[in-house]
Amino acid sequence: MLSQLCPLFLCMLVLSMEFSQSKGETMLQKGSLQVEFTLGESEEQECHVCTWRKHSKEMRLESIKSQILSKLRLKEAPNISREVVNQLLPKAPPLQQILDQHEFQGDSFQHNTFLEEDEYHATTETAISMAQE
């Protein structure tokens, strides 16, 4: 139940947040919840709208991440290095190599190939049907 309400709460928090600039710190207030984060010198010079967009984007991303983790029934993201992933995944040949091997080009129509294939299949010469009462 709590995991279902968390994304909703984050969306409500983003939509109804109030920013107050004081001494390089930004306060995010919603009811009794108060989150404080420090801005760098370059970020202090940005407008309030840009700062709000940036933080709302970060909160949306965190909300999406938490939804994915909850659907996978994980508490945190797995810590797997790229080397381990490369070892575990099967090695698939590149698409171009497969196309070259079979001499097939997606946008070309090779009429002769299809006629040759039809010669190998049986054709119906006589159909016999029995009458039933």
Tab-separated table of C-alpha atoms in Angstrom:
chain	number	residue	atom	x	y	z
A	1	MET	CA	0.000	0.000	0.000
A	2	LEU	CA	2.793	2.372	0.918
A	3	SER	CA	4.676	1.620	-2.301
A	4	GLN	CA	1.551	2.554	-4.278
A	5	LEU	CA	1.125	5.842	-2.421
A	6	CYS	CA	4.798	6.835	-2.646
A	7	PRO	CA	4.730	7.860	-6.354
A	8	LEU	CA	1.439	9.688	-5.802
A	9	PHE	CA	2.890	11.511	-2.825
A	10	LEU	CA	5.994	12.483	-4.799
A	11	CYS	CA	3.865	13.864	-7.638
A	12	MET	CA	1.768	15.881	-5.200
A	13	LEU	CA	4.932	17.083	-3.528
A	14	VAL	CA	6.410	18.260	-6.834
A	15	LEU	CA	3.219	20.013	-7.884
A	16	SER	CA	2.676	21.849	-4.623
A	17	MET	CA	6.202	22.686	-3.524
A	18	GLU	CA	7.254	26.125	-2.480
A	19	PHE	CA	10.781	27.407	-2.946
A	20	SER	CA	12.378	29.953	-0.707
A	21	GLN	CA	15.849	31.223	-1.598
A	22	SER	CA	18.044	32.144	1.320
A	23	LYS	CA	21.850	32.113	1.513
A	24	GLY	CA	22.329	29.612	-1.315
A	25	GLU	CA	19.975	27.044	0.171
A	26	THR	CA	16.668	25.945	-1.262
A	27	MET	CA	13.891	24.787	1.020
A	28	LEU	CA	11.222	22.436	-0.222
A	29	GLN	CA	8.193	22.493	2.073
A	30	LYS	CA	5.061	20.350	2.047
A	31	GLY	CA	3.048	20.170	5.252
A	32	SER	CA	5.352	18.901	7.977
A	33	LEU	CA	7.876	17.475	5.490
A	34	GLN	CA	10.831	19.741	4.889
A	35	VAL	CA	13.695	18.856	2.533
A	36	GLU	CA	16.739	21.078	2.284
A	37	PHE	CA	19.467	20.959	-0.332
A	38	THR	CA	22.388	23.285	-1.069
A	39	LEU	CA	22.845	24.908	-4.456
A	40	GLY	CA	26.214	25.552	-6.092
A	41	GLU	CA	27.291	29.067	-7.079
A	42	SER	CA	26.305	28.608	-10.729
A	43	GLU	CA	22.895	27.259	-9.740
A	44	GLU	CA	22.213	30.252	-7.478
A	45	GLN	CA	22.266	32.484	-10.532
A	46	GLU	CA	19.624	30.406	-12.367
A	47	CYS	CA	16.039	31.523	-12.285
A	48	HIS	CA	13.557	29.926	-9.899
A	49	VAL	CA	11.631	28.298	-12.748
A	50	CYS	CA	14.763	26.578	-14.088
A	51	THR	CA	15.618	25.332	-10.614
A	52	TRP	CA	12.060	24.092	-10.088
A	53	ARG	CA	12.097	22.248	-13.440
A	54	LYS	CA	15.422	20.642	-12.658
A	55	HIS	CA	14.322	19.402	-9.248
A	56	SER	CA	10.923	18.248	-10.471
A	57	LYS	CA	12.689	16.256	-13.198
A	58	GLU	CA	14.963	14.648	-10.594
A	59	MET	CA	11.975	13.783	-8.412
A	60	ARG	CA	10.094	12.281	-11.381
A	61	LEU	CA	13.113	10.136	-12.220
A	62	GLU	CA	13.382	8.938	-8.627
A	63	SER	CA	9.665	8.165	-8.621
A	64	ILE	CA	9.981	6.135	-11.821
A	65	LYS	CA	13.008	4.295	-10.435
A	66	SER	CA	11.143	3.417	-7.242
A	67	GLN	CA	8.140	2.166	-9.251
A	68	ILE	CA	10.373	-0.085	-11.355
A	69	LEU	CA	12.125	-1.442	-8.270
A	70	SER	CA	8.821	-2.087	-6.507
A	71	LYS	CA	7.424	-3.959	-9.522
A	72	LEU	CA	10.598	-6.070	-9.591
A	73	ARG	CA	10.216	-6.552	-5.815
A	74	LEU	CA	13.659	-5.122	-5.129
A	75	LYS	CA	14.600	-2.755	-2.332
A	76	GLU	CA	17.521	-1.236	-4.228
A	77	ALA	CA	19.033	-1.352	-7.686
A	78	PRO	CA	21.367	-4.305	-8.264
A	79	ASN	CA	25.051	-3.450	-8.347
A	80	ILE	CA	26.352	-5.259	-11.429
A	81	SER	CA	29.389	-4.175	-13.410
A	82	ARG	CA	29.411	-4.084	-17.199
A	83	GLU	CA	32.028	-6.865	-17.302
A	84	VAL	CA	29.714	-9.258	-15.460
A	85	VAL	CA	26.855	-8.434	-17.817
A	86	ASN	CA	29.050	-9.085	-20.861
A	87	GLN	CA	30.068	-12.464	-19.438
A	88	LEU	CA	26.509	-13.541	-18.638
A	89	LEU	CA	24.808	-12.479	-21.866
A	90	PRO	CA	25.158	-14.790	-24.846
A	91	LYS	CA	27.246	-13.538	-27.717
A	92	ALA	CA	24.930	-12.809	-30.642
A	93	PRO	CA	26.376	-12.130	-34.106
A	94	PRO	CA	25.782	-8.637	-35.460
A	95	LEU	CA	22.776	-8.167	-37.716
A	96	GLN	CA	24.855	-7.155	-40.728
A	97	GLN	CA	26.859	-10.378	-40.479
A	98	ILE	CA	23.631	-12.431	-40.549
A	99	LEU	CA	22.300	-10.499	-43.542
A	100	ASP	CA	25.574	-10.956	-45.434
A	101	GLN	CA	25.632	-14.656	-44.635
A	102	HIS	CA	22.190	-15.226	-46.144
A	103	GLU	CA	22.675	-12.702	-48.955
A	104	PHE	CA	19.392	-10.991	-48.205
A	105	GLN	CA	18.769	-7.308	-48.553
A	106	GLY	CA	15.551	-6.097	-46.993
A	107	ASP	CA	14.534	-3.694	-49.751
A	108	SER	CA	15.276	-5.905	-52.749
A	109	PHE	CA	12.778	-8.272	-54.372
A	110	GLN	CA	14.359	-11.355	-55.871
A	111	HIS	CA	11.657	-12.879	-58.050
A	112	ASN	CA	13.814	-15.771	-59.318
A	113	THR	CA	14.498	-17.043	-55.800
A	114	PHE	CA	10.806	-17.408	-55.050
A	115	LEU	CA	10.138	-19.284	-58.306
A	116	GLU	CA	12.917	-21.742	-57.529
A	117	GLU	CA	11.468	-22.396	-54.081
A	118	ASP	CA	8.035	-23.117	-55.588
A	119	GLU	CA	9.492	-25.891	-57.754
A	120	TYR	CA	10.436	-27.882	-54.678
A	121	HIS	CA	6.889	-27.937	-53.276
A	122	ALA	CA	4.124	-30.277	-54.393
A	123	THR	CA	1.288	-28.927	-56.521
A	124	THR	CA	-2.309	-30.154	-56.500
A	125	GLU	CA	-3.353	-31.795	-59.764
A	126	THR	CA	-6.558	-33.617	-58.803
A	127	ALA	CA	-8.949	-33.059	-55.918
A	128	ILE	CA	-11.382	-35.860	-55.056
A	129	SER	CA	-14.291	-35.210	-52.747
A	130	MET	CA	-16.695	-37.874	-51.485
A	131	ALA	CA	-20.386	-37.128	-51.159
A	132	GLN	CA	-21.883	-37.495	-47.700
A	133	GLU	CA	-25.526	-37.800	-46.668
